[in-house]
Amino acid sequence: MSDLETLLPGFEGEDELLHGAKPAKRELAAPEVRRFRDELSRFLTERDNQGRAWADAQWGVYAFYDYEGEPIYVGQTNEQLRTRIRRHLTGQRTDAVAMRILDVFEVAEVEIWPLWDLEGVSGRDRASRRILDAYEYTAYLDAIEKSRFKAILNEKIPPVSPRVTLPASLRWQVVTDAVRAERGHPDIRIARRAETVSRLAAVAHERGEVSDGLRRVLVVQSVRLAFLAAERFAFAGGTAAPDPSAISVEKLVGSVRAEHPEASDEDDPAAVLSRLAEESEETGSRAHLDPARADSSDEEHEIPREQIEYRLF
């Protein structure tokens, strides 16, 4: 028996004191990170009225919202909603730029739209991918219309597609009330958002050649920072809150509804519908599009939802 074992009853050896047992990875995370991941896990295991976990859908669309319910990002996946969202929100993305564009600290709520009718379809199926694009583009347009700034933080704007009726969704607060109260404080959010802008600007500086989308996001995030700081300034001075329309993102960066507003006829919704129907027939996909009359001259390439019907079987 060693001297330590004599002095410390119940002590099983010097190695335990000197080296200790290796802690589980979960135990290494800060308490607020563990609470966030616990809430995220509850969200990802929530079931619908048919007993399916919402996030188990292979194909689907998702959106992130900040502490004021402002939409900040819309995405799609055909690898499983659970996998994609967890990768976004637990820092597992390998794309360094993407990690700087979307600050997980700012995500307070998540919404998902699972596309159960595409379950089991190969992710390489072209017709199904076009259908997924249409759902993502619809969610994207809804997000920028609901945004106070009429813009969100997508580096890549989804392909221009016909507007469709989104399926049932699940929206969930992924932060506890205590975390919301702490992180939601304006001064904390201003400091954090300024840091995000700085990191994103550093990427543009260090790489030199970056996408137009990244530079657009830098502008949008800067507008979000300026407005948040202006709100705090007004509050501190007891004056009226600023008007979000005081800064026009569109006048700063142009249209955020398409990567190339001057898109060719190939991006016209009617042409997309016709091309998708042809591809569906050629590939024998389980996901078919039955377009109603889709004539549209709208400069933003939108079609009323009632004019388009997806038949997924």
mmCIF file of C-alpha atoms in Angstrom:
data_model
loop_
_atom_site.group_PDB
_atom_site.id
_atom_site.type_symbol
_atom_site.label_atom_id
_atom_site.label_comp_id
_atom_site.label_asym_id
_atom_site.label_seq_id
_atom_site.Cartn_x
_atom_site.Cartn_y
_atom_site.Cartn_z
ATOM 1 C CA MET A 1 0.000 0.000 0.000
ATOM 2 C CA SER A 2 1.377 3.388 -0.922
ATOM 3 C CA ASP A 3 1.606 6.409 1.363
ATOM 4 C CA LEU A 4 -1.226 8.062 -0.590
ATOM 5 C CA GLU A 5 -3.483 5.047 -0.152
ATOM 6 C CA THR A 6 -2.755 5.149 3.595
ATOM 7 C CA LEU A 7 -3.554 8.854 3.878
ATOM 8 C CA LEU A 8 -6.623 8.729 1.616
ATOM 9 C CA PRO A 9 -8.972 5.851 2.486
ATOM 10 C CA GLY A 10 -10.753 4.593 -0.593
ATOM 11 C CA PHE A 11 -8.016 5.869 -2.899
ATOM 12 C CA GLU A 12 -7.294 3.160 -5.490
ATOM 13 C CA GLY A 13 -3.915 4.204 -6.766
ATOM 14 C CA GLU A 14 -1.594 7.035 -7.630
ATOM 15 C CA ASP A 15 -2.463 6.868 -11.334
ATOM 16 C CA GLU A 16 -6.028 7.950 -10.563
ATOM 17 C CA LEU A 17 -4.822 11.066 -8.726
ATOM 18 C CA LEU A 18 -2.063 11.963 -11.133
ATOM 19 C CA HIS A 19 -3.882 11.254 -14.367
ATOM 20 C CA GLY A 20 -7.555 10.807 -13.511
ATOM 21 C CA ALA A 21 -10.206 9.124 -15.609
ATOM 22 C CA LYS A 22 -10.712 10.572 -19.057
ATOM 23 C CA PRO A 23 -13.886 12.701 -18.979
ATOM 24 C CA ALA A 24 -16.657 12.201 -21.498
ATOM 25 C CA LYS A 25 -16.601 14.760 -24.307
ATOM 26 C CA ARG A 26 -19.963 16.070 -23.182
ATOM 27 C CA GLU A 27 -18.500 16.952 -19.788
ATOM 28 C CA LEU A 28 -15.896 19.189 -21.413
ATOM 29 C CA ALA A 29 -18.525 21.544 -22.821
ATOM 30 C CA ALA A 30 -19.525 24.660 -20.895
ATOM 31 C CA PRO A 31 -22.833 24.356 -19.003
ATOM 32 C CA GLU A 32 -24.702 26.668 -21.397
ATOM 33 C CA VAL A 33 -23.441 24.656 -24.382
ATOM 34 C CA ARG A 34 -24.673 21.440 -22.761
ATOM 35 C CA ARG A 35 -28.073 23.024 -22.107
ATOM 36 C CA PHE A 36 -28.269 24.203 -25.720
ATOM 37 C CA ARG A 37 -27.438 20.743 -27.038
ATOM 38 C CA ASP A 38 -29.952 19.131 -24.684
ATOM 39 C CA GLU A 39 -32.689 21.398 -26.039
ATOM 40 C CA LEU A 40 -31.515 20.739 -29.587
ATOM 41 C CA SER A 41 -31.766 16.997 -28.956
ATOM 42 C CA ARG A 42 -35.325 17.397 -27.661
ATOM 43 C CA PHE A 43 -36.215 19.286 -30.815
ATOM 44 C CA LEU A 44 -34.625 16.687 -33.089
ATOM 45 C CA THR A 45 -36.506 13.836 -31.425
ATOM 46 C CA GLU A 46 -39.931 15.525 -31.327
ATOM 47 C CA ARG A 47 -42.565 13.395 -33.089
ATOM 48 C CA ASP A 48 -45.523 14.303 -35.285
ATOM 49 C CA ASN A 49 -49.065 12.929 -34.980
ATOM 50 C CA GLN A 50 -48.032 9.864 -36.972
ATOM 51 C CA GLY A 51 -45.225 8.978 -34.610
ATOM 52 C CA ARG A 52 -42.443 10.097 -36.945
ATOM 53 C CA ALA A 53 -39.577 12.195 -35.638
ATOM 54 C CA TRP A 54 -39.873 15.428 -37.611
ATOM 55 C CA ALA A 55 -36.129 15.673 -38.111
ATOM 56 C CA ASP A 56 -35.773 12.095 -39.367
ATOM 57 C CA ALA A 57 -37.015 13.124 -42.822
ATOM 58 C CA GLN A 58 -34.363 12.593 -45.475
ATOM 59 C CA TRP A 59 -35.526 15.519 -47.610
ATOM 60 C CA GLY A 60 -36.565 18.868 -46.210
ATOM 61 C CA VAL A 61 -36.102 22.584 -45.719
ATOM 62 C CA TYR A 62 -35.126 24.444 -42.562
ATOM 63 C CA ALA A 63 -34.844 28.006 -41.273
ATOM 64 C CA PHE A 64 -33.056 29.688 -38.379
ATOM 65 C CA TYR A 65 -34.365 32.688 -36.406
ATOM 66 C CA ASP A 66 -32.619 35.085 -34.036
ATOM 67 C CA TYR A 67 -33.679 36.299 -30.585
ATOM 68 C CA GLU A 68 -36.274 38.663 -32.035
ATOM 69 C CA GLY A 69 -37.816 36.034 -34.280
ATOM 70 C CA GLU A 70 -36.054 37.562 -37.283
ATOM 71 C CA PRO A 71 -35.364 34.943 -39.993
ATOM 72 C CA ILE A 72 -31.634 34.767 -40.647
ATOM 73 C CA TYR A 73 -30.974 31.669 -42.766
ATOM 74 C CA VAL A 74 -32.792 29.119 -44.938
ATOM 75 C CA GLY A 75 -31.361 25.827 -46.162
ATOM 76 C CA GLN A 76 -32.243 22.452 -47.652
ATOM 77 C CA THR A 77 -31.048 18.881 -47.333
ATOM 78 C CA ASN A 78 -31.533 15.464 -48.880
ATOM 79 C CA GLU A 79 -29.262 13.691 -46.398
ATOM 80 C CA GLN A 80 -31.599 14.032 -43.357
ATOM 81 C CA LEU A 81 -32.787 17.123 -41.531
ATOM 82 C CA ARG A 82 -31.379 15.908 -38.215
ATOM 83 C CA THR A 83 -27.880 15.497 -39.635
ATOM 84 C CA ARG A 84 -27.777 18.844 -41.419
ATOM 85 C CA ILE A 85 -29.164 20.902 -38.534
ATOM 86 C CA ARG A 86 -26.926 19.269 -35.945
ATOM 87 C CA ARG A 87 -23.924 19.942 -38.184
ATOM 88 C CA HIS A 88 -24.897 23.617 -38.425
ATOM 89 C CA LEU A 89 -25.566 24.161 -34.748
ATOM 90 C CA THR A 90 -22.823 22.146 -33.092
ATOM 91 C CA GLY A 91 -19.890 23.617 -35.010
ATOM 92 C CA GLN A 92 -19.275 20.480 -37.071
ATOM 93 C CA ARG A 93 -19.275 22.146 -40.469
ATOM 94 C CA THR A 94 -15.903 21.960 -42.153
ATOM 95 C CA ASP A 95 -16.486 25.022 -44.309
ATOM 96 C CA ALA A 96 -14.715 27.806 -42.425
ATOM 97 C CA VAL A 97 -16.545 30.514 -44.361
ATOM 98 C CA ALA A 98 -19.953 29.037 -43.564
ATOM 99 C CA MET A 99 -18.996 28.929 -39.894
ATOM 100 C CA ARG A 100 -18.292 32.655 -39.996
ATOM 101 C CA ILE A 101 -21.414 33.607 -41.949
ATOM 102 C CA LEU A 102 -23.834 31.995 -39.521
ATOM 103 C CA ASP A 103 -23.141 32.673 -35.856
ATOM 104 C CA VAL A 104 -24.665 29.844 -33.822
ATOM 105 C CA PHE A 105 -24.800 32.274 -30.899
ATOM 106 C CA GLU A 106 -27.545 34.154 -32.759
ATOM 107 C CA VAL A 107 -29.815 31.153 -33.394
ATOM 108 C CA ALA A 108 -32.713 31.068 -30.938
ATOM 109 C CA GLU A 109 -35.322 29.138 -32.927
ATOM 110 C CA VAL A 110 -35.350 26.557 -35.706
ATOM 111 C CA GLU A 111 -38.156 25.619 -38.097
ATOM 112 C CA ILE A 112 -38.233 22.528 -40.310
ATOM 113 C CA TRP A 113 -40.446 21.441 -43.203
ATOM 114 C CA PRO A 114 -39.994 17.694 -43.795
ATOM 115 C CA LEU A 115 -40.864 16.386 -47.274
ATOM 116 C CA TRP A 116 -42.092 12.900 -46.388
ATOM 117 C CA ASP A 117 -43.319 12.154 -49.929
ATOM 118 C CA LEU A 118 -39.696 12.126 -51.097
ATOM 119 C CA GLU A 119 -38.575 9.675 -48.421
ATOM 120 C CA GLY A 120 -36.343 7.000 -49.883
ATOM 121 C CA VAL A 121 -35.726 8.820 -53.157
ATOM 122 C CA SER A 122 -32.064 8.973 -54.126
ATOM 123 C CA GLY A 123 -30.381 12.275 -53.436
ATOM 124 C CA ARG A 124 -29.115 12.169 -57.010
ATOM 125 C CA ASP A 125 -32.618 12.197 -58.517
ATOM 126 C CA ARG A 126 -32.709 15.380 -60.599
ATOM 127 C CA ALA A 127 -36.470 15.862 -60.615
ATOM 128 C CA SER A 128 -36.655 15.496 -56.827
ATOM 129 C CA ARG A 129 -33.797 17.941 -56.388
ATOM 130 C CA ARG A 130 -35.711 20.500 -58.464
ATOM 131 C CA ILE A 131 -38.754 19.980 -56.258
ATOM 132 C CA LEU A 132 -36.577 20.477 -53.181
ATOM 133 C CA ASP A 133 -35.247 23.691 -54.756
ATOM 134 C CA ALA A 134 -38.821 24.942 -55.159
ATOM 135 C CA TYR A 135 -39.627 24.344 -51.504
ATOM 136 C CA GLU A 136 -36.395 25.982 -50.389
ATOM 137 C CA TYR A 137 -36.935 28.985 -52.650
ATOM 138 C CA THR A 138 -40.473 29.416 -51.314
ATOM 139 C CA ALA A 139 -39.227 29.299 -47.716
ATOM 140 C CA TYR A 140 -36.467 31.728 -48.679
ATOM 141 C CA LEU A 141 -38.909 34.220 -50.226
ATOM 142 C CA ASP A 142 -41.170 33.928 -47.181
ATOM 143 C CA ALA A 143 -38.178 34.638 -44.941
ATOM 144 C CA ILE A 144 -37.037 37.781 -46.740
ATOM 145 C CA GLU A 145 -40.624 39.039 -46.855
ATOM 146 C CA LYS A 146 -40.926 38.570 -43.087
ATOM 147 C CA SER A 147 -37.511 40.084 -42.419
ATOM 148 C CA ARG A 148 -37.417 43.694 -41.251
ATOM 149 C CA PHE A 149 -34.473 44.190 -43.582
ATOM 150 C CA LYS A 150 -35.924 42.181 -46.502
ATOM 151 C CA ALA A 151 -32.742 40.102 -46.582
ATOM 152 C CA ILE A 152 -31.207 37.155 -44.731
ATOM 153 C CA LEU A 153 -27.727 35.666 -44.371
ATOM 154 C CA ASN A 154 -27.667 33.126 -47.202
ATOM 155 C CA GLU A 155 -24.393 33.254 -49.094
ATOM 156 C CA LYS A 156 -26.049 31.383 -51.957
ATOM 157 C CA ILE A 157 -29.562 32.359 -52.983
ATOM 158 C CA PRO A 158 -31.624 29.249 -53.797
ATOM 159 C CA PRO A 159 -32.265 28.606 -57.506
ATOM 160 C CA VAL A 160 -35.210 30.609 -58.839
ATOM 161 C CA SER A 161 -38.169 28.217 -58.740
ATOM 162 C CA PRO A 162 -41.986 28.280 -58.768
ATOM 163 C CA ARG A 163 -43.558 29.184 -55.435
ATOM 164 C CA VAL A 164 -45.301 26.247 -53.792
ATOM 165 C CA THR A 165 -47.353 25.549 -50.704
ATOM 166 C CA LEU A 166 -45.059 24.518 -47.884
ATOM 167 C CA PRO A 167 -45.971 21.392 -45.888
ATOM 168 C CA ALA A 168 -46.632 21.318 -42.147
ATOM 169 C CA SER A 169 -43.676 22.584 -40.125
ATOM 170 C CA LEU A 170 -42.259 22.373 -36.619
ATOM 171 C CA ARG A 171 -40.800 25.513 -35.048
ATOM 172 C CA TRP A 172 -38.849 25.173 -31.808
ATOM 173 C CA GLN A 173 -36.977 27.409 -29.378
ATOM 174 C CA VAL A 174 -33.551 25.803 -28.990
ATOM 175 C CA VAL A 175 -32.338 28.011 -26.141
ATOM 176 C CA THR A 176 -33.614 27.961 -22.587
ATOM 177 C CA ASP A 177 -35.358 30.996 -21.144
ATOM 178 C CA ALA A 178 -32.309 31.650 -18.972
ATOM 179 C CA VAL A 179 -29.939 31.599 -21.954
ATOM 180 C CA ARG A 180 -32.343 33.758 -23.956
ATOM 181 C CA ALA A 181 -32.392 36.333 -21.162
ATOM 182 C CA GLU A 182 -28.591 36.419 -21.017
ATOM 183 C CA ARG A 183 -27.631 36.163 -24.676
ATOM 184 C CA GLY A 184 -30.531 38.305 -25.780
ATOM 185 C CA HIS A 185 -29.214 41.390 -23.988
ATOM 186 C CA PRO A 186 -28.628 44.067 -26.675
ATOM 187 C CA ASP A 187 -25.087 44.925 -25.586
ATOM 188 C CA ILE A 188 -24.043 41.269 -25.750
ATOM 189 C CA ARG A 189 -25.629 40.864 -29.169
ATOM 190 C CA ILE A 190 -24.037 44.054 -30.505
ATOM 191 C CA ALA A 191 -20.588 42.912 -29.371
ATOM 192 C CA ARG A 192 -21.097 39.440 -30.764
ATOM 193 C CA ARG A 193 -22.467 40.676 -34.082
ATOM 194 C CA ALA A 194 -19.577 43.127 -34.462
ATOM 195 C CA GLU A 195 -17.193 40.219 -33.901
ATOM 196 C CA THR A 196 -19.009 38.209 -36.576
ATOM 197 C CA VAL A 197 -18.702 41.084 -39.064
ATOM 198 C CA SER A 198 -15.012 41.386 -38.231
ATOM 199 C CA ARG A 199 -14.380 37.668 -38.774
ATOM 200 C CA LEU A 200 -16.257 37.707 -42.062
ATOM 201 C CA ALA A 201 -14.345 40.775 -43.261
ATOM 202 C CA ALA A 202 -11.113 39.024 -42.301
ATOM 203 C CA VAL A 203 -12.043 36.099 -44.554
ATOM 204 C CA ALA A 204 -12.550 38.469 -47.484
ATOM 205 C CA HIS A 205 -9.250 40.180 -46.704
ATOM 206 C CA GLU A 206 -7.204 37.014 -46.249
ATOM 207 C CA ARG A 207 -8.606 35.143 -49.230
ATOM 208 C CA GLY A 208 -8.928 38.094 -51.573
ATOM 209 C CA GLU A 209 -11.046 36.154 -54.039
ATOM 210 C CA VAL A 210 -14.383 35.386 -52.407
ATOM 211 C CA SER A 211 -17.898 34.937 -53.726
ATOM 212 C CA ASP A 212 -20.243 37.827 -54.426
ATOM 213 C CA GLY A 213 -22.584 36.114 -51.988
ATOM 214 C CA LEU A 214 -20.102 36.389 -49.144
ATOM 215 C CA ARG A 215 -19.649 40.100 -49.798
ATOM 216 C CA ARG A 216 -23.426 40.500 -49.911
ATOM 217 C CA VAL A 217 -23.753 38.731 -46.542
ATOM 218 C CA LEU A 218 -21.110 41.070 -45.134
ATOM 219 C CA VAL A 219 -23.330 44.011 -46.117
ATOM 220 C CA VAL A 220 -26.493 42.399 -44.704
ATOM 221 C CA GLN A 221 -24.794 41.509 -41.428
ATOM 222 C CA SER A 222 -23.417 45.049 -41.175
ATOM 223 C CA VAL A 223 -26.920 46.453 -41.653
ATOM 224 C CA ARG A 224 -28.190 44.144 -38.911
ATOM 225 C CA LEU A 225 -25.396 45.388 -36.630
ATOM 226 C CA ALA A 226 -26.058 49.047 -37.409
ATOM 227 C CA PHE A 227 -29.764 48.703 -36.718
ATOM 228 C CA LEU A 228 -29.256 46.842 -33.443
ATOM 229 C CA ALA A 229 -26.813 49.519 -32.289
ATOM 230 C CA ALA A 230 -29.263 52.247 -33.360
ATOM 231 C CA GLU A 231 -32.049 50.574 -31.379
ATOM 232 C CA ARG A 232 -29.845 50.505 -28.301
ATOM 233 C CA PHE A 233 -28.865 54.125 -28.818
ATOM 234 C CA ALA A 234 -32.525 55.168 -29.038
ATOM 235 C CA PHE A 235 -33.444 53.157 -25.956
ATOM 236 C CA ALA A 236 -30.587 54.610 -23.918
ATOM 237 C CA GLY A 237 -31.568 58.125 -24.935
ATOM 238 C CA GLY A 238 -35.285 57.607 -24.406
ATOM 239 C CA THR A 239 -36.093 58.440 -28.024
ATOM 240 C CA ALA A 240 -38.250 56.695 -30.615
ATOM 241 C CA ALA A 241 -36.984 53.397 -31.997
ATOM 242 C CA PRO A 242 -35.452 53.603 -35.484
ATOM 243 C CA ASP A 243 -37.335 52.498 -38.579
ATOM 244 C CA PRO A 244 -35.825 49.382 -40.243
ATOM 245 C CA SER A 245 -36.651 50.845 -43.658
ATOM 246 C CA ALA A 246 -34.132 53.629 -42.959
ATOM 247 C CA ILE A 247 -31.537 51.308 -44.474
ATOM 248 C CA SER A 248 -32.412 49.668 -47.773
ATOM 249 C CA VAL A 249 -30.448 46.477 -48.344
ATOM 250 C CA GLU A 250 -31.730 46.298 -51.902
ATOM 251 C CA LYS A 251 -30.338 49.759 -52.654
ATOM 252 C CA LEU A 252 -27.005 48.663 -51.242
ATOM 253 C CA VAL A 253 -26.611 45.259 -52.916
ATOM 254 C CA GLY A 254 -29.391 44.944 -55.486
ATOM 255 C CA SER A 255 -32.040 42.223 -55.580
ATOM 256 C CA VAL A 256 -31.741 39.389 -53.073
ATOM 257 C CA ARG A 257 -34.352 37.268 -54.851
ATOM 258 C CA ALA A 258 -31.954 35.798 -57.388
ATOM 259 C CA GLU A 259 -28.220 35.567 -57.903
ATOM 260 C CA HIS A 260 -28.661 37.123 -61.332
ATOM 261 C CA PRO A 261 -31.767 39.334 -61.495
ATOM 262 C CA GLU A 262 -31.296 39.537 -65.260
ATOM 263 C CA ALA A 263 -31.732 35.742 -65.441
ATOM 264 C CA SER A 264 -32.434 34.180 -68.813
ATOM 265 C CA ASP A 265 -35.599 32.372 -69.846
ATOM 266 C CA GLU A 266 -34.121 29.216 -68.339
ATOM 267 C CA ASP A 267 -34.892 30.629 -64.909
ATOM 268 C CA ASP A 268 -38.491 31.504 -65.712
ATOM 269 C CA PRO A 269 -40.857 29.453 -63.500
ATOM 270 C CA ALA A 270 -42.922 28.273 -66.448
ATOM 271 C CA ALA A 271 -39.771 26.973 -68.135
ATOM 272 C CA VAL A 272 -38.672 25.333 -64.896
ATOM 273 C CA LEU A 273 -42.025 23.578 -64.567
ATOM 274 C CA SER A 274 -41.931 22.297 -68.132
ATOM 275 C CA ARG A 275 -38.316 21.124 -67.821
ATOM 276 C CA LEU A 276 -39.007 19.430 -64.487
ATOM 277 C CA ALA A 277 -42.030 17.574 -65.852
ATOM 278 C CA GLU A 278 -39.960 16.306 -68.786
ATOM 279 C CA GLU A 279 -37.147 15.159 -66.506
ATOM 280 C CA SER A 280 -39.603 13.409 -64.221
ATOM 281 C CA GLU A 281 -41.059 11.435 -67.135
ATOM 282 C CA GLU A 282 -37.612 10.539 -68.465
ATOM 283 C CA THR A 283 -36.218 9.347 -65.137
ATOM 284 C CA GLY A 284 -39.369 7.667 -63.854
ATOM 285 C CA SER A 285 -38.989 9.506 -60.590
ATOM 286 C CA ARG A 286 -41.477 8.964 -57.772
ATOM 287 C CA ALA A 287 -41.653 12.723 -57.426
ATOM 288 C CA HIS A 288 -43.718 14.248 -60.237
ATOM 289 C CA LEU A 289 -44.814 17.760 -60.977
ATOM 290 C CA ASP A 290 -48.194 18.419 -62.497
ATOM 291 C CA PRO A 291 -48.083 22.103 -63.443
ATOM 292 C CA ALA A 292 -51.237 24.048 -63.933
ATOM 293 C CA ARG A 293 -51.102 27.036 -66.234
ATOM 294 C CA ALA A 294 -47.921 28.754 -65.198
ATOM 295 C CA ASP A 295 -47.784 31.818 -67.364
ATOM 296 C CA SER A 296 -46.179 34.704 -65.529
ATOM 297 C CA SER A 297 -44.656 37.976 -66.546
ATOM 298 C CA ASP A 298 -43.748 39.021 -63.020
ATOM 299 C CA GLU A 299 -40.276 40.477 -63.045
ATOM 300 C CA GLU A 300 -39.458 38.570 -59.870
ATOM 301 C CA HIS A 301 -40.461 35.250 -61.413
ATOM 302 C CA GLU A 302 -43.166 34.442 -58.894
ATOM 303 C CA ILE A 303 -46.292 32.366 -59.522
ATOM 304 C CA PRO A 304 -49.336 32.406 -57.228
ATOM 305 C CA ARG A 305 -49.295 29.275 -55.131
ATOM 306 C CA GLU A 306 -52.721 28.143 -56.289
ATOM 307 C CA GLN A 307 -51.469 27.903 -59.866
ATOM 308 C CA ILE A 308 -48.996 25.163 -59.058
ATOM 309 C CA GLU A 309 -49.707 21.733 -57.662
ATOM 310 C CA TYR A 310 -47.064 19.227 -56.747
ATOM 311 C CA ARG A 311 -48.145 15.618 -56.986
ATOM 312 C CA LEU A 312 -45.724 13.575 -54.927
ATOM 313 C CA PHE A 313 -46.210 9.830 -54.860
#
